[in-house]
Coordinates of C-alpha atoms and ligand atoms in Angstrom, one line a residue:
M1 CA 35.6 129.8 190.5
T2 CA 38.1 126.9 189.6
A3 CA 41.3 127.3 191.4
V4 CA 44.5 127.6 189.5
S5 CA 45.7 124.2 190.8
D6 CA 42.7 122.6 189.0
F7 CA 43.7 124.2 185.8
R8 CA 47.5 123.1 186.1
K9 CA 46.2 119.4 185.7
V10 CA 43.9 120.4 182.8
L11 CA 46.5 122.3 181.0
E12 CA 49.0 119.5 181.5
D13 CA 46.7 117.0 180.3
C14 CA 46.4 119.0 177.0
Q15 CA 50.0 120.1 176.7
Q16 CA 49.2 123.6 177.2
S17 CA 50.9 124.3 180.7
H18 CA 52.9 127.3 179.1
L19 CA 49.9 129.3 179.5
L20 CA 50.6 129.5 183.3
K21 CA 54.2 130.5 182.9
Y22 CA 53.8 134.0 184.1
W23 CA 51.3 133.2 187.0
D24 CA 53.6 134.0 189.9
E25 CA 54.2 137.5 188.4
L26 CA 50.6 138.4 188.1
K27 CA 48.9 141.1 190.2
D28 CA 45.6 139.7 192.2
E29 CA 43.0 141.2 189.7
E30 CA 45.0 139.9 187.0
K31 CA 44.9 136.5 188.4
T32 CA 41.1 136.6 188.9
Q33 CA 40.7 137.8 185.3
F34 CA 42.9 135.1 184.0
L35 CA 41.0 132.3 185.9
K36 CA 37.7 133.7 184.7
Q37 CA 38.8 133.6 181.0
L38 CA 40.4 130.0 181.3
S39 CA 37.0 128.8 182.8
T40 CA 35.3 129.9 179.6
I41 CA 37.6 127.7 177.4
R42 CA 36.6 124.3 176.4
F43 CA 40.0 122.6 177.0
D44 CA 38.4 119.3 176.7
E45 CA 37.8 120.0 173.0
V46 CA 41.0 122.2 172.4
N47 CA 43.4 119.4 171.3
R48 CA 40.7 117.7 169.0
L49 CA 40.2 120.9 167.4
F50 CA 43.7 121.7 166.7
K51 CA 44.2 118.1 165.4
E52 CA 41.4 118.2 163.0
A53 CA 42.4 121.8 162.1
Q54 CA 46.2 120.9 161.4
S55 CA 45.2 117.9 159.2
S56 CA 43.0 120.2 156.9
L57 CA 46.0 122.8 156.6
T58 CA 48.2 119.9 155.5
E59 CA 45.9 118.5 153.1
E60 CA 45.8 119.6 149.5
V61 CA 42.5 121.2 148.7
T62 CA 40.5 118.4 147.2
K63 CA 38.7 119.3 144.1
L64 CA 35.2 118.2 144.1
D65 CA 34.3 118.3 140.5
S66 CA 33.6 114.6 140.0
K67 CA 30.9 114.6 143.0
M68 CA 29.2 118.0 142.2
K69 CA 25.8 118.2 140.7
P70 CA 23.8 121.5 140.1
L71 CA 20.9 122.0 142.2
P72 CA 17.7 120.0 141.2
S73 CA 15.0 122.1 139.6
D74 CA 12.6 121.5 142.4
K75 CA 15.1 123.0 144.9
F76 CA 15.9 126.1 143.0
E77 CA 13.7 129.1 141.8
S78 CA 14.7 132.4 140.3
E79 CA 12.9 135.5 141.2
E80 CA 13.6 136.8 137.6
G81 CA 12.2 133.6 136.2
I82 CA 8.6 133.2 137.6
N83 CA 5.6 135.1 137.1
A84 CA 4.3 138.1 138.9
K85 CA 1.2 136.1 140.4
L86 CA 3.6 133.4 142.0
L87 CA 5.8 136.1 143.2
D88 CA 3.0 137.8 144.9
E89 CA 1.8 134.6 146.3
Y90 CA 5.3 134.3 148.0
R91 CA 5.1 137.9 149.3
T92 CA 1.6 137.5 150.7
A93 CA 2.6 134.3 152.5
G94 CA 5.7 136.0 154.0
L95 CA 3.8 138.9 155.2
R96 CA 1.3 136.8 156.8
E97 CA 3.7 134.9 158.7
I98 CA 5.4 138.3 159.8
A99 CA 1.9 139.7 160.8
N100 CA 1.4 136.5 162.8
G101 CA 4.6 137.2 164.9
H102 CA 6.4 134.0 163.3
V103 CA 9.4 135.6 161.9
A104 CA 12.6 136.8 163.5
V105 CA 15.8 138.1 162.1
L106 CA 19.2 137.0 163.2
L107 CA 22.0 139.3 162.2
M108 CA 25.5 137.8 162.4
A109 CA 27.5 140.8 163.7
G110 CA 30.4 139.1 165.6
G111 CA 33.1 139.4 162.8
Q112 CA 36.1 141.5 163.5
G113 CA 35.9 143.4 160.0
T114 CA 39.6 143.1 159.8
R115 CA 39.7 143.9 156.0
L116 CA 37.6 147.1 156.5
G117 CA 40.0 148.2 159.0
V118 CA 37.8 150.2 161.4
S119 CA 38.2 149.7 165.3
Y120 CA 34.5 149.6 165.8
P121 CA 31.6 146.8 164.6
K122 CA 30.9 146.9 161.0
G123 CA 27.3 147.5 161.6
M124 CA 28.2 151.1 163.1
Y125 CA 29.8 151.9 159.7
S126 CA 28.3 154.6 157.5
V127 CA 29.2 154.2 154.0
G128 CA 28.6 158.1 153.3
L129 CA 25.1 157.9 152.1
P130 CA 23.3 161.4 152.0
S131 CA 21.5 160.4 155.3
G132 CA 24.7 159.4 156.9
K133 CA 22.7 156.2 158.1
T134 CA 24.8 153.3 159.4
L135 CA 24.3 149.6 158.3
F136 CA 22.4 149.0 161.7
Q137 CA 20.1 151.8 161.1
I138 CA 19.4 150.8 157.5
Q139 CA 18.6 147.4 158.7
A140 CA 16.4 148.3 161.7
E141 CA 14.4 150.5 159.7
R142 CA 13.8 147.8 156.9
I143 CA 12.5 145.6 159.8
R144 CA 10.1 148.5 160.9
R145 CA 9.0 149.0 157.3
V146 CA 8.3 145.4 156.6
V147 CA 6.4 145.0 159.7
S148 CA 4.1 148.0 158.7
L149 CA 3.7 146.5 155.2
A150 CA 2.5 143.2 156.9
K151 CA 0.1 145.2 158.9
Q152 CA -1.1 147.0 155.6
Q153 CA -1.8 143.6 154.3
T154 CA -3.4 141.7 157.1
G155 CA -4.6 144.4 159.6
L156 CA -2.5 142.5 162.3
A157 CA 0.2 144.6 164.0
G158 CA 2.7 141.7 164.0
K159 CA 6.4 142.0 165.1
I160 CA 9.8 140.9 164.3
C161 CA 12.3 140.1 167.0
W162 CA 15.9 141.4 166.1
Y163 CA 18.5 138.9 167.3
I164 CA 22.0 140.1 167.0
M165 CA 24.9 137.9 167.2
T166 CA 28.0 139.7 168.6
S167 CA 31.3 138.4 169.9
G168 CA 33.7 139.3 172.6
P169 CA 35.3 142.1 170.5
T170 CA 32.1 143.6 169.2
N171 CA 29.4 143.1 172.1
K172 CA 29.9 146.0 174.4
T173 CA 30.2 148.7 171.6
T174 CA 27.4 147.2 169.6
E175 CA 25.0 147.3 172.6
K176 CA 26.2 150.8 173.7
F177 CA 25.5 152.1 170.2
L178 CA 22.0 150.5 169.8
R179 CA 21.0 151.8 173.4
E180 CA 22.3 155.2 172.6
N181 CA 20.2 155.3 169.3
D182 CA 17.2 154.0 171.0
H183 CA 17.3 150.7 169.0
F184 CA 16.5 153.0 165.9
G185 CA 12.7 152.8 166.7
L186 CA 12.6 149.2 167.5
K187 CA 11.2 148.0 171.1
K188 CA 14.2 147.5 173.4
E189 CA 12.5 144.1 174.4
D190 CA 12.4 143.1 170.7
V191 CA 16.2 143.6 170.1
V192 CA 18.1 140.7 171.6
L193 CA 22.1 140.6 171.7
F194 CA 23.8 137.3 172.4
Q195 CA 27.4 136.6 172.1
Q196 CA 29.0 133.8 170.1
G197 CA 31.8 131.6 171.4
L198 CA 35.5 132.2 170.9
L199 CA 38.1 129.9 170.4
P200 CA 41.9 130.0 171.1
C201 CA 44.5 130.8 168.6
F202 CA 47.2 128.3 168.0
D203 CA 50.6 128.3 166.8
F204 CA 51.6 125.8 164.0
N205 CA 52.6 123.3 166.7
G206 CA 49.2 123.5 168.5
K207 CA 50.3 125.5 171.3
I208 CA 47.7 128.2 172.4
F209 CA 49.1 131.8 172.3
L210 CA 49.2 134.2 175.3
E211 CA 47.8 137.6 174.2
E212 CA 48.9 139.1 177.6
K213 CA 50.8 137.4 180.4
H214 CA 47.3 136.9 182.1
S215 CA 45.3 136.4 178.9
V216 CA 44.9 133.6 176.2
S217 CA 44.5 134.8 172.6
L218 CA 41.0 134.3 171.6
A219 CA 39.0 134.9 168.3
P220 CA 35.3 134.5 167.5
D221 CA 34.6 131.0 166.4
G222 CA 33.2 131.9 162.8
N223 CA 29.6 132.7 161.9
G224 CA 28.9 129.1 162.2
G225 CA 29.2 129.8 166.0
I226 CA 25.6 130.8 165.7
Y227 CA 24.2 127.2 166.5
R228 CA 26.0 126.5 169.6
A229 CA 25.6 130.3 170.8
L230 CA 21.8 130.0 170.1
R231 CA 21.6 126.9 172.3
D232 CA 24.0 128.2 174.9
N233 CA 22.5 131.7 175.4
G234 CA 18.9 130.4 175.7
I235 CA 18.0 131.9 172.5
L236 CA 16.3 129.0 171.1
K237 CA 14.1 128.9 174.2
D238 CA 13.3 132.5 173.8
M239 CA 12.2 132.0 170.2
E240 CA 9.9 129.2 171.4
H241 CA 8.4 131.5 174.1
R242 CA 7.8 134.1 171.5
G243 CA 6.3 131.8 169.0
I244 CA 8.7 132.4 166.4
K245 CA 8.9 129.5 163.6
Y246 CA 11.3 131.0 161.0
V247 CA 14.4 132.8 161.1
H248 CA 16.0 135.1 158.5
V249 CA 19.8 135.0 159.2
H250 CA 21.8 137.3 157.3
S251 CA 25.5 139.2 157.4
V252 CA 25.8 142.6 158.6
D253 CA 27.8 143.8 155.6
N254 CA 25.4 143.7 152.7
I255 CA 23.9 147.3 152.3
L256 CA 20.9 146.1 150.1
V257 CA 20.0 143.1 152.5
K258 CA 16.2 142.8 152.4
V259 CA 15.8 142.2 156.0
A260 CA 12.9 139.7 156.8
D261 CA 12.4 139.5 153.0
P262 CA 8.7 138.3 152.8
V263 CA 9.1 137.0 149.4
F264 CA 12.1 134.6 150.2
I265 CA 10.3 133.7 153.6
G266 CA 7.1 133.1 151.9
Y267 CA 8.8 131.1 149.2
C268 CA 10.7 128.8 151.8
V269 CA 7.4 128.4 153.9
K270 CA 5.4 127.2 150.8
K271 CA 8.1 124.9 149.8
G272 CA 8.1 123.3 153.4
A273 CA 11.7 124.0 153.7
D274 CA 13.7 123.5 156.9
C275 CA 16.5 125.6 155.4
G276 CA 16.9 127.9 152.4
A277 CA 19.6 130.0 150.7
K278 CA 19.4 133.1 148.8
V279 CA 21.8 133.4 146.1
V280 CA 22.9 135.5 143.2
K281 CA 24.4 134.5 139.8
K282 CA 28.0 134.5 139.8
S283 CA 29.4 137.4 137.9
G284 CA 31.7 135.1 136.0
P285 CA 33.6 131.9 136.2
S286 CA 36.4 133.3 138.1
E287 CA 34.4 135.2 140.7
A288 CA 35.8 133.9 144.0
V289 CA 32.5 133.1 145.6
G290 CA 31.2 129.8 147.0
V291 CA 28.5 128.1 144.9
V292 CA 25.4 126.2 146.3
C293 CA 25.2 122.7 144.7
Q294 CA 25.1 119.1 145.5
V295 CA 28.1 117.0 146.5
D296 CA 27.5 113.2 146.7
G297 CA 23.7 114.0 146.9
S298 CA 24.0 116.4 149.9
F299 CA 23.6 120.2 149.7
Q300 CA 26.8 122.2 150.1
V301 CA 28.5 125.4 149.4
V302 CA 31.6 124.5 147.5
E303 CA 34.3 127.4 147.6
Y304 CA 35.9 128.7 144.6
S305 CA 39.3 127.0 145.3
E306 CA 37.5 123.4 145.4
I307 CA 36.4 123.5 141.7
T308 CA 38.8 123.2 138.7
E309 CA 38.5 126.2 136.2
Q310 CA 37.0 123.7 133.7
T311 CA 34.1 123.0 136.1
A312 CA 33.9 126.6 137.0
N313 CA 33.6 127.3 133.1
L314 CA 30.9 124.8 132.4
R315 CA 27.5 126.3 130.9
D316 CA 24.0 125.0 130.2
E317 CA 22.2 125.1 127.0
E318 CA 21.0 128.6 127.6
G319 CA 24.6 129.9 128.3
N320 CA 24.2 130.2 132.1
L321 CA 27.1 128.9 134.2
V322 CA 26.1 125.4 135.3
F323 CA 27.6 126.1 139.0
R324 CA 26.3 129.9 139.3
A325 CA 24.3 129.9 142.5
G326 CA 26.6 132.3 144.4
N327 CA 26.2 132.1 148.2
I328 CA 25.7 135.6 149.8
C329 CA 25.5 134.6 153.5
N330 CA 21.7 135.1 153.4
H331 CA 19.5 132.3 154.9
F332 CA 16.2 130.9 156.1
F333 CA 15.9 128.3 158.7
S334 CA 12.9 126.9 160.6
T335 CA 13.4 127.1 164.3
K336 CA 12.8 123.3 164.5
F337 CA 15.7 123.0 162.1
L338 CA 18.0 125.3 164.2
N339 CA 17.0 123.1 167.3
E340 CA 18.0 119.9 165.5
I341 CA 21.5 121.4 164.6
A342 CA 22.3 122.8 167.8
N343 CA 21.3 119.7 169.7
N344 CA 22.6 116.9 167.3
Y345 CA 25.0 118.3 164.5
E346 CA 26.8 121.1 165.8
S347 CA 29.8 119.3 166.9
K348 CA 29.9 117.7 163.3
L349 CA 30.4 120.8 161.6
K350 CA 33.4 121.4 159.5
L351 CA 36.2 123.4 160.7
H352 CA 37.8 125.9 158.6
V353 CA 41.4 127.0 159.2
A354 CA 43.1 130.3 158.3
K355 CA 46.7 131.2 158.8
K356 CA 46.9 134.6 160.4
K357 CA 49.6 137.1 162.1
I358 CA 48.7 136.6 165.7
P359 CA 50.2 138.9 168.2
Y360 CA 51.5 137.1 171.3
V361 CA 53.8 137.1 174.4
D362 CA 56.8 135.1 173.8
A363 CA 58.9 132.7 176.1
D364 CA 60.9 135.8 177.5
G365 CA 57.7 137.5 178.2
T366 CA 58.1 140.0 175.4
K367 CA 55.1 141.2 173.3
V368 CA 55.6 140.5 169.6
K369 CA 53.6 141.7 166.7
P370 CA 54.5 139.3 163.6
T371 CA 54.8 140.5 160.2
T372 CA 54.1 137.0 158.7
S373 CA 51.7 134.4 159.6
N374 CA 52.6 132.7 162.7
G375 CA 49.7 130.6 163.5
I376 CA 45.9 129.5 163.1
K377 CA 42.4 130.7 163.7
I378 CA 39.7 128.1 163.6
E379 CA 36.2 129.0 162.5
K380 CA 33.1 127.1 161.8
F381 CA 30.7 128.7 158.8
V382 CA 26.9 129.2 158.9
F383 CA 26.4 127.3 155.6
D384 CA 28.0 124.1 156.5
V385 CA 24.6 122.7 158.0
F386 CA 22.8 122.4 154.5
Q387 CA 24.0 118.8 154.2
F388 CA 21.8 117.9 157.2
T389 CA 18.6 118.4 155.5
D390 CA 16.8 117.2 152.3
N391 CA 14.2 120.2 152.8
F392 CA 16.5 122.7 151.5
V393 CA 15.8 125.2 148.8
T394 CA 17.6 128.1 146.9
W395 CA 16.2 131.3 145.8
E396 CA 18.1 133.5 143.2
V397 CA 17.7 137.1 143.3
P398 CA 19.1 140.0 141.1
R399 CA 22.4 141.1 142.4
N400 CA 21.7 144.7 141.7
S401 CA 18.8 144.8 144.0
E402 CA 19.9 142.7 146.9
F403 CA 23.6 142.2 147.1
S404 CA 26.6 144.5 147.6
A405 CA 29.1 143.5 150.4
L406 CA 31.0 145.8 152.3
K407 CA 34.5 143.8 153.0
N408 CA 37.1 146.3 152.2
A409 CA 38.4 149.8 152.5
D410 CA 38.1 152.1 149.5
T411 CA 41.8 151.5 148.6
A412 CA 40.5 148.2 147.3
D413 CA 38.0 149.7 145.0
V414 CA 35.9 146.5 145.3
D415 CA 33.3 145.5 148.1
C416 CA 34.1 148.9 149.4
P417 CA 32.3 152.0 151.0
R418 CA 32.4 153.3 147.4
T419 CA 30.7 150.4 145.7
S420 CA 28.1 149.8 148.7
R421 CA 27.0 153.7 148.3
R422 CA 26.9 153.4 144.5
D423 CA 24.9 150.3 144.5
L424 CA 22.3 151.6 146.9
L425 CA 21.9 154.9 145.1
N426 CA 21.6 153.0 141.8
L427 CA 18.9 151.0 143.2
H428 CA 17.0 153.8 144.6
K429 CA 17.2 155.7 141.4
S430 CA 15.8 152.7 139.6
Y431 CA 12.9 152.8 142.2
I432 CA 12.3 156.5 141.5
E433 CA 12.4 156.0 137.8
N434 CA 10.0 153.0 138.0
A435 CA 7.6 155.3 139.9
G436 CA 7.6 158.0 137.4
G437 CA 10.3 160.4 138.7
K438 CA 13.6 161.3 137.2
V439 CA 17.0 161.4 138.8
S440 CA 19.7 163.5 137.0
C441 CA 22.5 163.6 139.8
D442 CA 24.3 161.2 142.0
G443 CA 22.8 160.5 145.5
V444 CA 19.2 160.4 145.8
E445 CA 18.2 158.2 148.7
I446 CA 15.0 156.7 149.9
S447 CA 14.6 156.1 153.6
P448 CA 13.9 152.6 154.3
L449 CA 10.9 153.9 156.6
L450 CA 9.2 155.1 153.5
S451 CA 9.9 152.3 151.1
Y452 CA 11.2 148.7 151.5
A453 CA 11.6 147.9 147.8
G454 CA 10.4 150.6 145.8
E455 CA 6.6 150.5 146.7
D456 CA 4.5 153.6 147.9
I457 CA 6.8 156.3 146.5
E458 CA 4.8 157.4 143.6
D459 CA 3.1 160.3 145.3
R460 CA 6.5 161.7 146.3
V461 CA 8.4 161.2 143.3
K462 CA 6.0 161.1 140.1
G463 CA 6.7 163.7 137.8
K464 CA 9.6 165.3 139.7
V465 CA 13.0 165.7 138.6
F466 CA 15.6 165.2 141.3
D467 CA 18.9 167.2 140.4
N468 CA 20.4 167.5 144.0
K469 CA 21.6 165.2 146.8
T470 CA 18.5 164.4 148.5
V471 CA 16.8 162.0 151.1
I472 CA 13.1 161.2 150.5
L473 CA 12.0 160.7 154.0
S474 CA 8.8 159.0 155.6
N475 CA 6.1 161.1 157.1
E476 CA 7.4 160.2 160.4
E477 CA 10.8 161.3 159.6
E478 CA 9.5 164.7 158.0
L479 CA 7.6 165.3 161.2
L480 CA 10.6 164.7 163.4
M481 CA 12.6 166.9 161.2
N482 CA 10.0 169.9 161.5
N483 CA 9.9 169.3 165.3
N484 CA 13.7 169.3 165.4
D485 CA 13.5 166.0 167.1
Y486 CA 15.6 163.9 164.7
S487 CA 19.0 162.8 165.9
K488 CA 21.6 165.4 165.7
E489 CA 23.8 163.5 163.4
S490 CA 21.0 162.9 160.9
I491 CA 20.1 166.6 161.1
N492 CA 23.4 167.5 160.3
N493 CA 23.3 165.2 157.3
L494 CA 20.0 166.1 155.9
N495 CA 20.0 169.9 156.4
G496 CA 20.3 171.5 153.1
I497 CA 19.9 168.3 151.3
R498 CA 16.1 167.9 151.5
H499 CA 14.1 168.7 148.3
Ligands
LIG1 P1 33.3 137.9 157.1 O1 33.7 136.4 157.0 O2 33.2 138.5 155.8 O3 34.1 138.4 158.3 O4 31.9 137.7 157.8 P2 34.1 139.8 158.7 O5 34.6 140.0 160.2 O6 33.1 140.6 158.4 O7 35.4 140.5 158.0 P3 37.0 140.2 157.8 O8 37.1 138.8 157.4 O9 37.4 140.2 159.4 O10 37.6 141.2 157.1 C1 30.7 137.5 157.2 C2 29.7 137.8 158.2 O11 29.7 136.9 159.2 C3 29.9 137.7 160.5 C4 30.4 139.0 160.2 O12 30.1 140.0 161.2 C5 29.7 139.2 158.9 O13 28.4 139.6 159.2 N1 30.8 136.7 161.4 C6 31.9 136.4 161.1 C7 30.3 136.6 162.7 O14 29.3 136.8 163.0 N2 31.2 135.9 163.4 C8 32.4 135.5 163.1 O15 33.1 134.9 163.9 C9 32.9 135.7 161.9

């Protein structure tokens, strides 16, 4: 391990010597811990990062209107706008790739979920569905189901490796939760956790905060940290060994996410894309969501703050918003492209800066919990790589079947547990009604192990009226229930509500 004397020199060179102010007071184990932490920080980059970040803080937000163009028609397709035959071709192509073991899922679960305000990783959150399932469980079960659909279609027992990007704050708890739940039926060796990087938090003058006398204040480097993390943790190599060619990357907090969506994957593969974005129509000109478009000829997500109201309101002849492709943190990447980014472009990713209230140890050694913003956190965003390819496509999907984000606590009444629960139950109600059943109450849920997107439920729902809270289970779950083998928590949730 590097000695403290070596760090003194490094810290002096980048004007961060204050970090060792309390060194002489530290106990031996604190010293060891601190040195270990310091050795993980890329101090050679620190000043550059802060300078870049600082200039973006002082700059006025540039409006990009004059440079923006909507997506060209050959780079955009809408699920609602295409015929059933083509949709089926995409689905078939996607399922074939899954059956051949070419597809992986990369779940981004390194965020701290500060707006939701729970003390554990967001994936462990249960929005209060009749089954009590958490976001992690729902997503794992969708993976299992889509693999079995691929098998049904091709006869091949393919598999999907579930890569989960965690961070310092979420890693241990996520790992323990998945282990204790037997990875929700996925094979242990096909669930791979890796940690994204952390970056120091700075005050407005570029000094790094001490969180404790023996530790620097660090925060995850944003979901754009995936590229570096994929490389530095050997995940790109792991993908190569497993023969993975395509990766579906998505956020943890969309309860409707179609994990490893065969239609999206099939569409991107058929178009020969390196990189794809799933989008939904902006709900209106003022929805504060980034839009996917072209800026100076390159593909980019333009934030709501970067467009004037006038441009946000532009409509085409059919009355649709011209810039309507709302970005939902749901992407397709070829592994070839991920390698290119990780090896050649990662350091060119834009830095996004947010002013935050950052707790710190002050110059007198007192711990301070600020009530107003006192510094900055720097993040990279996953979508900032679109500009590095021309082989980019966009796939528009209906919001009600694909997107409902969990960002806030129920007090916000938007993007919260209540809306997540409502949107999933409404979707399942529509699946049941399309298959000939009737739902006359709130709260009929379909297990992801039974149906991925409303398929294969006719024999369970046709002609039936559901007037009580119910979970329609897969045969496998029914069997486990009957053998009393189901997890205790799920039994508690399911008891008395089965039809
Ligand atoms: P958000 O930007 O919404 O952040 O993340 P968050 O952590 O969920 O919530 P707040 O802002 O603290 O309230 C969008 C997706 O990106 C992941 C999140 O886990 C989520 O899936 N993410 C975010 C990371 O994986 N790493 C990060 O550093 C930040």
